[in-house]
Coordinates of C-alpha atoms (C1' of nucleotides) in Angstrom, one line a residue:
Chain A
X3 CA 27.4 51.3 -46.0
X4 CA 25.9 49.3 -48.9
X5 CA 23.3 48.3 -46.5
X6 CA 22.1 50.7 -45.3
X7 CA 21.7 52.7 -49.3
X8 CA 19.9 49.7 -50.4
X9 CA 17.0 49.7 -47.9
X10 CA 16.7 53.9 -48.4
X11 CA 15.8 53.0 -52.1
X12 CA 11.4 53.1 -52.3
X13 CA 11.4 50.4 -55.1
X14 CA 9.0 50.5 -57.5
X15 CA 6.9 46.7 -56.3
X16 CA 6.0 45.9 -52.9
X17 CA 7.6 42.6 -53.5
X18 CA 11.3 41.7 -53.8
X19 CA 12.9 38.7 -55.7
X20 CA 15.0 37.8 -53.0
X21 CA 11.9 37.7 -50.9
X22 CA 9.5 35.3 -52.9
X23 CA 10.2 35.1 -56.4
X24 CA 6.3 33.6 -57.9
X25 CA 4.5 36.7 -56.4
X26 CA 7.7 39.0 -57.8
X27 CA 6.4 37.8 -61.3
X28 CA 3.6 38.3 -60.5
X29 CA 3.1 41.8 -59.5
X30 CA 5.7 42.5 -62.5
X31 CA 3.0 41.3 -65.0
X32 CA 0.4 43.1 -63.3
X33 CA 1.8 46.5 -62.3
X34 CA 3.5 46.8 -66.0
X35 CA 0.3 46.1 -67.7
X36 CA 1.1 43.4 -69.4
X37 CA -0.9 40.6 -68.9
X38 CA -4.6 39.4 -66.9
X39 CA -7.1 37.2 -65.3
X40 CA -10.1 36.3 -67.9
X41 CA -11.9 34.4 -65.7
X42 CA -11.6 31.3 -68.1
X43 CA -9.5 28.9 -66.5
X44 CA -5.8 29.2 -67.6
X45 CA -6.3 31.6 -70.5
X46 CA -4.7 35.4 -70.0
X47 CA -6.0 39.1 -71.9
X48 CA -2.7 39.7 -73.0
X49 CA -2.7 44.1 -72.1
X50 CA -1.3 46.3 -74.4
X51 CA 2.6 46.3 -73.7
X52 CA 2.2 42.8 -73.5
X53 CA 1.3 42.0 -76.8
X54 CA 3.2 44.8 -78.1
X55 CA 6.4 43.2 -76.7
X56 CA 4.5 39.8 -78.2
X57 CA 4.3 41.8 -81.6
X58 CA 8.0 42.6 -81.5
X59 CA 8.5 39.0 -81.0
X60 CA 6.8 38.3 -83.5
X61 CA 8.4 40.5 -86.1
X62 CA 11.9 40.3 -85.3
X63 CA 11.3 36.0 -85.5
X64 CA 9.1 35.9 -88.8
X65 CA 11.7 38.1 -90.8
X66 CA 14.9 35.4 -89.6
X67 CA 12.0 32.3 -90.4
X68 CA 11.6 33.8 -93.5
X69 CA 15.0 34.8 -94.4
X70 CA 15.4 30.8 -94.5
X71 CA 12.5 30.8 -97.3
X72 CA 9.5 29.4 -95.0
X73 CA 7.1 31.2 -96.0
X74 CA 3.6 31.4 -93.5
X75 CA 0.5 29.4 -94.2
X76 CA -2.6 29.0 -91.8
X77 CA -4.8 26.1 -91.1
X78 CA -7.9 25.7 -88.6
X79 CA -8.3 26.1 -85.6
X80 CA -10.4 22.7 -85.5
X81 CA -8.7 18.7 -86.6
X82 CA -10.8 16.4 -87.7
X83 CA -10.6 13.8 -84.4
X84 CA -9.7 11.2 -87.4
X85 CA -6.7 13.2 -88.0
X86 CA -5.4 13.8 -84.8
X87 CA -6.0 9.8 -83.8
X88 CA -3.5 7.9 -86.6
X89 CA -0.4 8.9 -84.9
X90 CA -0.1 6.6 -81.8
X91 CA 2.3 8.9 -79.4
X92 CA 1.5 11.6 -81.2
X93 CA -1.8 10.8 -79.3
X94 CA -0.2 9.5 -75.7
X95 CA 1.4 12.9 -75.3
X96 CA -1.7 15.1 -75.9
X97 CA -5.6 12.7 -75.3
X98 CA -5.0 14.4 -71.4
X99 CA -5.4 18.3 -72.6
X100 CA -6.9 18.2 -75.3
X101 CA -10.4 20.4 -75.8
X102 CA -13.3 18.8 -78.0
X103 CA -16.0 20.2 -79.6
X104 CA -19.2 18.3 -80.0
X105 CA -22.0 20.1 -81.0
X106 CA -22.5 23.2 -83.0
X107 CA -25.7 24.8 -81.5
X108 CA -27.1 25.8 -78.3
X109 CA -30.9 25.9 -77.1
X110 CA -32.6 27.5 -74.3
X111 CA -32.9 25.0 -71.0
X112 CA -36.2 26.1 -69.6
X113 CA -34.2 27.8 -66.7
X114 CA -32.9 31.2 -68.3
X115 CA -29.7 30.1 -69.7
X116 CA -28.5 28.1 -72.9
X117 CA -26.9 24.3 -73.6
X118 CA -25.5 22.6 -76.0
X119 CA -28.6 21.2 -78.2
X120 CA -28.8 17.5 -78.6
X121 CA -29.9 17.9 -81.5
X122 CA -27.0 18.9 -83.4
X123 CA -24.5 16.9 -82.1
X124 CA -20.8 17.0 -84.7
X125 CA -20.7 13.6 -86.3
X126 CA -16.9 13.7 -85.5
X127 CA -16.0 16.0 -83.1
X128 CA -13.2 18.3 -83.8
X129 CA -10.6 19.3 -81.6
X130 CA -9.4 22.3 -81.1
X131 CA -5.5 22.1 -81.6
X132 CA -3.1 21.5 -79.5
X133 CA -0.6 21.7 -82.4
X134 CA -0.8 21.6 -86.5
X135 CA 1.7 19.0 -87.3
X136 CA -1.3 16.3 -88.0
X137 CA -3.7 19.0 -90.1
X138 CA -0.8 20.3 -91.9
X139 CA 0.6 17.1 -92.8
X140 CA -3.3 16.1 -94.4
X141 CA -2.0 19.2 -96.9
X142 CA 1.3 18.2 -97.8
X143 CA 0.4 15.1 -98.3
X144 CA -1.6 17.0 -101.0
X145 CA 1.6 19.5 -102.1
X146 CA 3.8 16.6 -102.5
X147 CA 3.5 14.6 -105.1
X148 CA 7.5 14.8 -106.9
X149 CA 11.1 15.4 -105.3
X150 CA 10.9 18.7 -107.4
X151 CA 8.2 19.5 -104.2
X152 CA 10.8 18.7 -101.7
X153 CA 11.9 21.0 -99.1
X154 CA 8.3 22.2 -98.3
X155 CA 8.8 24.5 -95.5
X156 CA 5.5 26.1 -94.1
X157 CA 5.1 28.1 -91.0
X158 CA 1.7 29.7 -89.3
X159 CA 1.6 32.2 -86.1
X160 CA -1.7 31.0 -84.5
X161 CA -3.1 30.3 -80.9
X162 CA -2.6 26.2 -79.8
X163 CA -4.6 25.1 -76.3
X164 CA -4.0 22.7 -74.3
X165 CA -5.7 21.8 -71.2
X166 CA -3.1 21.8 -68.3
X167 CA -3.3 21.6 -64.6
X168 CA -1.4 24.3 -63.6
X169 CA -1.7 26.8 -65.6
X170 CA 1.1 30.0 -65.0
X171 CA 1.1 33.7 -66.5
X172 CA 2.6 33.6 -70.2
X173 CA 4.5 30.1 -69.1
X174 CA 2.0 27.7 -69.5
X175 CA -1.4 28.7 -69.8
X176 CA -4.0 26.6 -71.3
X177 CA -4.0 28.5 -74.8
X178 CA -1.2 30.1 -76.2
X179 CA 0.2 32.4 -78.7
X180 CA 3.1 30.8 -81.5
X181 CA 4.9 30.6 -84.5
X182 CA 4.8 26.4 -85.7
X183 CA 7.1 25.7 -88.2
X184 CA 6.2 22.4 -90.3
X185 CA 8.8 20.9 -93.3
X186 CA 9.1 18.1 -95.4
X187 CA 12.3 16.9 -96.6
X188 CA 13.8 13.8 -99.2
X189 CA 15.6 12.7 -96.6
X190 CA 17.0 12.3 -93.1
X191 CA 19.9 14.8 -93.6
X192 CA 18.3 17.7 -95.6
X193 CA 15.6 17.7 -92.1
X194 CA 17.9 17.1 -89.4
X195 CA 20.0 20.0 -90.6
X196 CA 16.3 22.1 -90.4
X197 CA 15.9 21.0 -87.4
X198 CA 19.5 22.0 -86.5
X199 CA 18.8 25.5 -88.8
X200 CA 15.5 26.0 -86.5
X201 CA 17.2 25.5 -82.9
X202 CA 20.8 28.3 -84.2
X203 CA 18.1 30.6 -85.7
X204 CA 16.0 30.4 -81.6
X205 CA 19.4 30.3 -80.3
X206 CA 20.2 34.2 -82.4
X207 CA 16.6 35.5 -81.7
X208 CA 17.1 34.9 -77.7
X209 CA 19.9 36.4 -77.9
X210 CA 20.0 39.0 -80.1
X211 CA 16.3 39.8 -79.6
X212 CA 15.8 38.9 -76.3
X213 CA 19.0 39.3 -74.7
X214 CA 18.4 35.9 -72.8
X215 CA 21.5 33.6 -72.9
X216 CA 20.2 29.6 -73.7
X217 CA 22.2 26.7 -74.0
X218 CA 21.0 25.0 -77.1
X219 CA 21.1 21.3 -77.3
X220 CA 19.3 17.9 -77.7
X221 CA 16.6 16.9 -75.4
X222 CA 16.8 13.6 -73.9
X223 CA 14.6 10.9 -74.7
X224 CA 12.3 10.6 -72.4
X225 CA 11.5 14.4 -72.8
X226 CA 11.1 14.0 -76.1
X227 CA 8.2 15.1 -78.4
X228 CA 5.3 12.9 -78.7
X229 CA 6.2 11.8 -82.0
X230 CA 9.1 12.5 -83.0
X231 CA 12.7 10.7 -83.5
X232 CA 15.7 14.0 -81.8
X233 CA 14.3 17.1 -79.6
X234 CA 16.3 19.7 -79.1
X235 CA 15.3 22.7 -77.4
X236 CA 17.1 26.1 -75.5
X237 CA 17.4 26.8 -72.3
X238 CA 17.5 29.9 -70.5
X239 CA 18.4 29.7 -66.6
X240 CA 15.8 32.4 -65.1
X241 CA 17.0 34.9 -61.7
X242 CA 16.4 31.9 -59.4
X243 CA 18.1 29.6 -61.2
X244 CA 15.1 26.8 -62.7
X245 CA 15.4 26.0 -66.6
X246 CA 13.1 27.4 -69.2
X247 CA 12.7 25.4 -72.2
X248 CA 11.9 28.0 -74.7
X249 CA 11.9 26.6 -77.7
X250 CA 12.1 23.6 -79.1
X251 CA 12.6 22.2 -82.9
X252 CA 12.0 18.2 -83.5
X253 CA 13.2 16.1 -86.0
X254 CA 10.5 13.5 -86.8
X255 CA 11.3 11.0 -88.8
X256 CA 9.1 9.2 -91.0
X257 CA 6.2 8.5 -88.6
X258 CA 4.3 11.3 -89.3
X259 CA 4.6 11.0 -93.2
X260 CA 3.7 7.6 -92.7
X261 CA 0.5 9.3 -90.5
X262 CA -1.0 11.4 -93.4
X263 CA 0.5 9.8 -96.1
X264 CA 3.2 12.3 -97.4
X265 CA 5.0 10.7 -99.7
X266 CA 7.2 11.9 -103.1
X267 CA 8.1 9.9 -105.5
X268 CA 12.0 10.4 -106.2
X269 CA 14.4 10.5 -109.1
X270 CA 13.7 6.5 -109.5
X271 CA 9.9 6.8 -109.9
X272 CA 10.0 5.3 -106.1
X273 CA 7.2 6.7 -104.0
X274 CA 9.2 7.4 -101.1
X275 CA 8.1 9.3 -97.6
X276 CA 8.7 12.2 -96.4
X277 CA 10.9 12.7 -93.2
X278 CA 9.3 16.0 -91.3
X279 CA 10.2 18.6 -89.0
X280 CA 8.3 20.9 -86.2
X281 CA 9.5 24.4 -84.4
X282 CA 7.9 26.2 -81.9
X283 CA 8.4 29.5 -80.0
X284 CA 5.5 30.4 -77.8
X285 CA 4.2 33.7 -75.6
X286 CA 6.3 31.9 -72.4
X287 CA 8.9 33.8 -74.3
X288 CA 7.8 36.2 -72.5
X289 CA 7.6 35.2 -69.3
X290 CA 12.0 34.2 -69.9
X291 CA 12.0 38.0 -70.8
X292 CA 10.4 38.9 -67.4
X293 CA 12.6 36.1 -65.1
X294 CA 16.0 37.0 -66.9
X295 CA 16.0 41.0 -66.9
X296 CA 13.2 41.9 -63.8
X297 CA 14.6 44.0 -61.8
X298 CA 12.9 44.9 -57.9
X299 CA 11.7 48.0 -59.8
X300 CA 9.1 45.8 -62.6
X301 CA 10.6 44.6 -66.4
X302 CA 13.5 45.5 -67.6
X303 CA 12.6 45.6 -71.7
X304 CA 15.7 44.8 -74.1
X305 CA 15.1 47.4 -76.7
X306 CA 15.1 45.0 -79.4
X307 CA 11.8 44.7 -78.5
X308 CA 10.6 47.2 -76.7
X309 CA 8.2 48.5 -78.1
X310 CA 8.5 52.1 -77.2
X311 CA 12.6 52.5 -77.0
X312 CA 12.4 55.5 -75.4
X313 CA 9.4 58.0 -73.8
X314 CA 9.4 60.8 -73.5
X315 CA 7.5 62.8 -69.5
X316 CA 7.0 66.1 -70.4
X317 CA 7.4 68.2 -67.2
X318 CA 3.4 70.0 -68.4
X319 CA 2.2 72.5 -65.2
X320 CA -1.1 73.3 -66.9
X321 CA 0.1 77.2 -68.1
X322 CA 1.3 79.0 -70.7
X323 CA 4.8 77.5 -71.1
X324 CA 3.3 74.0 -71.8
X325 CA 3.2 74.9 -75.6
X326 CA 6.9 75.5 -75.6
X327 CA 7.7 72.4 -73.7
X328 CA 5.7 70.4 -75.5
X329 CA 7.1 72.0 -78.9
X330 CA 10.5 71.3 -77.6
X331 CA 9.1 67.1 -76.8
X332 CA 7.7 67.1 -80.3
X333 CA 11.3 68.2 -82.5
X334 CA 13.0 66.0 -80.0
X335 CA 10.4 63.2 -80.2
X336 CA 11.3 63.4 -84.1
X337 CA 15.2 64.2 -84.7
X338 CA 15.0 60.4 -82.2
X339 CA 12.4 59.3 -84.8
X340 CA 14.8 59.5 -87.3
X341 CA 17.9 57.5 -86.0
X342 CA 17.8 54.0 -86.2
X343 CA 19.4 51.7 -84.0
X344 CA 19.9 47.6 -83.9
X345 CA 18.6 48.2 -87.4
X346 CA 16.1 50.0 -87.1
X347 CA 13.7 53.3 -86.3
X348 CA 14.1 54.5 -83.2
X349 CA 10.9 53.9 -82.1
X350 CA 10.0 57.1 -79.0
X351 CA 6.6 57.7 -77.8
X352 CA 6.1 61.5 -76.4
X353 CA 3.6 60.9 -73.5
X354 CA 2.1 64.0 -73.2
X355 CA -1.3 62.4 -71.8
X356 CA -2.6 64.6 -68.7
X357 CA -1.1 63.6 -65.6
X358 CA 1.7 63.9 -63.2
X359 CA 5.4 63.5 -65.0
X360 CA 6.7 61.2 -61.7
X361 CA 3.4 59.0 -61.8
X362 CA 4.1 58.1 -65.6
X363 CA 7.2 58.0 -64.9
X364 CA 6.7 55.2 -62.4
X365 CA 4.7 53.0 -64.3
X366 CA 7.5 53.1 -67.7
X367 CA 9.7 52.4 -65.5
X368 CA 7.3 49.1 -64.0
X369 CA 7.7 48.5 -68.0
X370 CA 10.8 48.2 -68.3
X371 CA 11.0 51.0 -70.6
X372 CA 15.0 51.3 -71.4
X373 CA 15.0 55.1 -71.3
X374 CA 13.2 57.4 -70.4
X375 CA 13.4 61.2 -70.7
X376 CA 11.8 63.7 -68.3
X377 CA 11.8 67.2 -70.2
X378 CA 11.1 70.4 -67.8
X379 CA 11.2 73.7 -68.4
X380 CA 14.5 74.3 -67.2
X381 CA 16.5 72.1 -70.1
X382 CA 14.0 73.0 -72.9
X383 CA 14.8 76.8 -72.1
X384 CA 19.2 75.8 -72.0
X385 CA 18.7 72.7 -74.3
X386 CA 19.3 70.1 -72.0
X387 CA 17.4 66.6 -71.5
X388 CA 17.4 64.4 -68.5
X389 CA 17.5 60.7 -68.9
X390 CA 17.0 57.8 -66.9
X391 CA 18.7 54.1 -68.2
X392 CA 15.7 51.8 -67.0
X393 CA 19.2 49.6 -66.7
X394 CA 20.7 52.1 -64.2
X395 CA 17.8 53.7 -62.0
X396 CA 19.3 54.5 -58.7
X397 CA 22.7 56.6 -58.8
X398 CA 25.0 55.8 -55.5
X399 CA 23.0 58.2 -53.0
X400 CA 19.8 55.8 -53.8
X401 CA 18.0 58.3 -56.0
X402 CA 16.7 58.0 -59.7
X403 CA 19.6 58.7 -61.4
X404 CA 18.7 60.9 -63.8
X405 CA 21.5 62.3 -65.7
X406 CA 21.2 66.0 -67.3
X407 CA 22.7 66.0 -70.6
X408 CA 22.9 67.9 -73.5
X409 CA 20.0 68.0 -76.2
X410 CA 22.0 67.8 -79.1
X411 CA 24.4 65.1 -78.0
X412 CA 22.0 62.6 -76.4
X413 CA 20.3 62.4 -79.7
X414 CA 23.6 61.9 -81.5
X415 CA 24.0 59.2 -79.1
X416 CA 20.7 57.9 -78.1
X417 CA 20.6 55.0 -80.3
X418 CA 24.0 53.8 -79.6
X419 CA 22.7 53.8 -75.9
X420 CA 20.0 51.7 -76.8
X421 CA 22.1 49.6 -78.5
X422 CA 24.7 49.1 -75.1
X423 CA 21.8 48.7 -72.4
X424 CA 20.9 45.4 -75.6
X425 CA 24.1 44.0 -75.0
X426 CA 24.6 45.3 -71.4
X427 CA 21.1 43.3 -69.9
X428 CA 23.2 40.6 -72.4
X429 CA 25.9 40.8 -70.3
X430 CA 24.6 40.5 -66.7
X431 CA 22.1 37.9 -67.4
X432 CA 25.2 35.9 -69.1
X433 CA 27.1 37.0 -66.0
X434 CA 24.6 35.6 -63.4
X435 CA 24.0 32.9 -65.7
X436 CA 27.8 31.4 -65.8
X437 CA 27.9 32.0 -62.8
X438 CA 24.9 29.5 -61.1
X439 CA 26.6 26.4 -63.4
X440 CA 28.1 24.7 -60.9
X441 CA 30.9 21.4 -62.3
X442 CA 32.8 19.1 -60.8
X443 CA 29.6 16.7 -59.0
X444 CA 31.0 12.9 -59.5
X445 CA 28.2 10.6 -58.2
X446 CA 24.9 10.8 -56.9
X447 CA 25.5 11.7 -53.5
X448 CA 27.1 14.7 -55.2
X449 CA 24.2 15.6 -56.6
X450 CA 21.7 15.1 -53.5
X451 CA 23.8 17.3 -51.0
X452 CA 24.7 20.2 -52.8
X453 CA 20.4 19.7 -54.0
X454 CA 20.0 19.5 -50.6
X455 CA 21.4 22.1 -48.9
X456 CA 18.9 25.0 -48.4
X457 CA 20.3 27.5 -51.1
X458 CA 17.7 29.6 -52.4
X459 CA 18.8 29.4 -56.0
X460 CA 20.9 26.2 -56.5
X461 CA 21.3 26.9 -60.6
X462 CA 22.4 24.6 -62.6
X463 CA 24.9 21.1 -62.7
X464 CA 26.7 20.5 -65.5
X465 CA 27.2 16.8 -65.4
X466 CA 29.1 14.5 -67.8
X467 CA 26.8 10.9 -68.5
X468 CA 26.4 7.7 -70.5
X469 CA 23.4 8.5 -72.4
X470 CA 21.8 5.7 -70.9
X471 CA 18.5 5.2 -71.9
X472 CA 15.8 2.7 -71.7
X473 CA 15.2 1.3 -68.4
X474 CA 18.7 3.1 -67.4
X475 CA 17.1 6.2 -68.5
X476 CA 14.2 5.7 -66.8
X477 CA 16.4 5.2 -63.5
X478 CA 18.3 8.0 -63.9
X479 CA 14.9 10.1 -64.4
X480 CA 13.4 8.8 -61.0
X481 CA 16.6 9.8 -59.2
X482 CA 16.4 13.4 -60.4
X483 CA 12.8 13.2 -59.9
X484 CA 13.7 12.5 -56.5
X485 CA 15.4 16.1 -55.8
X486 CA 13.0 17.9 -58.2
X487 CA 15.2 17.9 -60.8
X488 CA 14.9 17.1 -65.2
X489 CA 17.9 16.6 -67.7
X490 CA 17.5 20.4 -69.7
X491 CA 19.9 18.9 -72.5
X492 CA 23.4 17.9 -74.1
X493 CA 24.5 21.3 -75.3
X494 CA 25.6 21.7 -79.2
X495 CA 29.4 21.2 -79.9
X496 CA 30.9 20.1 -76.6
X497 CA 33.6 18.1 -76.0
X498 CA 33.0 14.5 -74.5
X499 CA 33.3 15.4 -70.8
X500 CA 36.0 12.1 -69.6
X501 CA 35.3 10.4 -66.3
X502 CA 32.8 8.4 -66.2
X503 CA 28.9 8.7 -65.8
X504 CA 27.9 10.4 -62.5
X505 CA 24.4 7.8 -62.4
X506 CA 25.7 4.7 -63.4
X507 CA 30.1 4.7 -63.8
X508 CA 29.8 4.1 -67.3
X509 CA 32.1 5.9 -69.5
X510 CA 30.9 9.7 -69.5
X511 CA 30.3 10.5 -73.6
X512 CA 28.0 13.3 -73.1
X513 CA 27.2 16.7 -70.8
X514 CA 23.8 17.5 -69.5
X515 CA 22.8 20.4 -67.2
X516 CA 21.2 19.4 -64.2
X517 CA 17.8 21.3 -62.8
X518 CA 14.9 21.6 -61.2
X519 CA 12.5 23.7 -64.3
X520 CA 9.1 25.8 -65.1
Chain B
rC3 C1' -7.0 15.9 -60.5
rG4 C1' -5.6 16.0 -54.4
rG5 C1' -4.2 18.7 -50.2
rG6 C1' -4.3 23.8 -48.6
rG7 C1' -5.2 28.8 -49.4
rA8 C1' -8.2 33.5 -51.3
rG9 C1' -12.4 35.7 -54.0
rU10 C1' -15.2 42.5 -50.6
rG11 C1' -15.2 50.4 -55.1
rG12 C1' -9.6 50.4 -60.2
rC13 C1' -5.4 48.0 -56.3
rG14 C1' -4.5 46.3 -51.5
rC15 C1' -7.5 44.8 -47.0
rA16 C1' -10.4 44.9 -42.3
rG17 C1' -15.7 42.6 -41.2
rC18 C1' -17.7 36.2 -41.4
rC19 C1' -16.7 33.1 -35.6
rC20 C1' -21.2 35.8 -32.7
rG21 C1' -26.6 37.3 -39.6
rG22 C1' -29.4 44.0 -38.4
rU23 C1' -27.8 50.4 -43.8
rA24 C1' -20.3 48.2 -46.2
rG25 C1' -15.9 50.7 -43.7
rC26 C1' -10.5 51.4 -43.8
rG27 C1' -5.3 53.0 -46.7
rC28 C1' -3.2 53.5 -51.6
rG29 C1' -5.5 54.9 -56.5
rU30 C1' -9.6 58.7 -58.6
rC31 C1' -12.1 63.5 -59.5
rU32 C1' -12.5 68.7 -57.6
rG33 C1' -10.7 73.2 -55.2
rC34 C1' -6.9 75.3 -52.8
rU35 C1' -1.5 75.9 -52.2
rU36 C1' 3.3 73.8 -53.9
rU37 C1' 6.7 73.0 -57.9
rG38 C1' 13.6 69.8 -60.2
rG39 C1' 11.3 65.3 -59.3
rG40 C1' 7.4 59.0 -55.8
rA41 C1' 3.8 66.3 -53.0
rG42 C1' 0.0 68.9 -49.4
rC43 C1' -4.8 70.5 -47.4
rA44 C1' -10.1 69.6 -47.7
rG45 C1' -14.4 67.7 -49.9
rA46 C1' -16.6 64.8 -53.3
rG47 C1' -17.2 60.2 -57.0
rG48 C1' -17.0 55.0 -56.5
rG49 C1' -18.8 48.1 -54.5
rU50 C1' -24.5 42.9 -58.4
rC51 C1' -19.5 41.6 -51.1
rG52 C1' -17.3 35.6 -57.6
rC53 C1' -22.2 33.4 -58.6
rA54 C1' -26.2 30.3 -58.1
rG55 C1' -29.4 28.5 -55.1
rG56 C1' -30.8 27.8 -49.6
rU57 C1' -32.1 29.2 -43.9
rU58 C1' -34.4 33.5 -42.2
rC59 C1' -38.7 39.1 -41.1
rG60 C1' -33.4 40.0 -42.4
rA61 C1' -27.0 37.4 -45.3
rA62 C1' -20.9 40.2 -46.7
rU63 C1' -21.8 37.4 -42.3
rC64 C1' -24.9 31.3 -42.0
rC65 C1' -25.9 25.7 -45.3
rU66 C1' -25.1 23.4 -50.1
rG67 C1' -23.2 23.5 -54.8
rU68 C1' -20.4 25.5 -58.6
rC69 C1' -16.9 29.2 -61.3
rU70 C1' -12.4 30.9 -61.1
rC71 C1' -7.2 32.2 -58.8
rC72 C1' -2.5 31.6 -55.3
rC73 C1' 0.0 28.2 -53.4
rC74 C1' 2.0 22.4 -52.8
rG75 C1' 1.9 18.0 -55.5
rA76 C1' 0.7 14.9 -59.3
rC77 C1' 0.8 16.0 -64.6
rC78 C1' 3.0 18.5 -68.8
rA79 C1' 5.8 20.8 -76.5

RNA sequence: CGGGGAGUGGCGCAGCCCGGUAGCGCGUCUGCUUUGGGAGCAGAGGGUCGCAGGUUCGAAUCCUGUCUCCCCGACCA
């Protein structure tokens, strides 16, 4: 019964998540008009709907950053090679994926083209920032002299470039947009507190703003940021069961401070190295939102980050009735905009572009607007609105689930409905994730057989391990790699698991999540 | 960076093997009909066949190079 109803539905996309998750992901981005190819390897054009979501993420994240007392700055795109070369592990981590500027002028090549002018070679090459620890460290070394200057809390919103071998829209692009927080502290305790504050900020943003459940925890040693003493992440589970690292926060110790000379005179008059941190989230979050909330009809945007939360579609008929209908819709838009949802004015678009309302409707469905209102002449005359919730698009009969409601009643409860959608998306994603976390595997053979089974979307495995380091960890990483698995993180505040380590047989001291990942 | 696949109107594709005026579906535009839900009929517009060389009387088609995208791998905050 259910099956026949399901197959009767004509979805807005041509590829389902079940049929081909990677193709589905790309179709969502294309059909929701979020981004497109640019012609430059690994770089994308972010279109208004995709960028609008990013602007929402920026706005909400920026408020959280500022609330923590962190000030925004801007540092240069170009970093002198010599700055970058100072921190050895950092160099090892990034050298292979660097864009380098070597010339400052072009000349005619005599064949109608242009080439870099050999006469205009830069004395010192500039790298295009892959991250800004080094250049911000240089500034910090100038800005910090005394213990009174600490902590120094900065952030910048910027683009960065990493020459990735393999790219995927939003998830891994050669150029991406992000924020990078950089802080300097008097001691380790203060720096660690900041590192964990940022982690908690990211967890709250993901859960509350993106409705994307995450597990916050510490990365294993082999997954640390190049040059970091400790790296923490938030990890989200996508609908195909893979893990997505959705944000990171690093305690950098004194290594970067040493490289850049970030020192302060302490209360005893001694020159002392600062302890620094860095933390970031990027446009990758948008990929996470797609793979967390998207369905076979396109994206579903959580109301908190939806550029438009409600779209009103007048069923224009190009006759004398249109004026009255538009007036009705405009009044509706105005009243809804005066409401407040999720702590902000409700964002309402009256889409009165020419075109059939039904076609425009499917465009908004694919974009994932939380509430779509289609208003016809009869609604206007009867004081009604026809509303469909994007998260409940289909009714049991396989039809679009429009619900006629009294206009004034809808105005009164529209904001609450948006908040309910935000909750519903979070609940749905959390339930799905929890159902796909598997426990009870006690040895490597069990792990192998679990992932060897032809499960389409195996999800994550929660294990206890002995937190091996060095060569022992390398052994574990190799074992996991053979299964295409990685250790995601050790969740914060998790009790000691008890039992023995799946890999070493020693006492298990930590809980970890093991998964395939993006 | 290695292996595989692909690039032809806005989108999806055929044509290529076997060189001879660039086609189809959807969408777009116009008109008529229809009108509470992804409309019908008729007509029209729209393409440097990724790019650059080469072979040829003639290249979407054959050859060489190159760029970009997708999948797998390696790599990867």
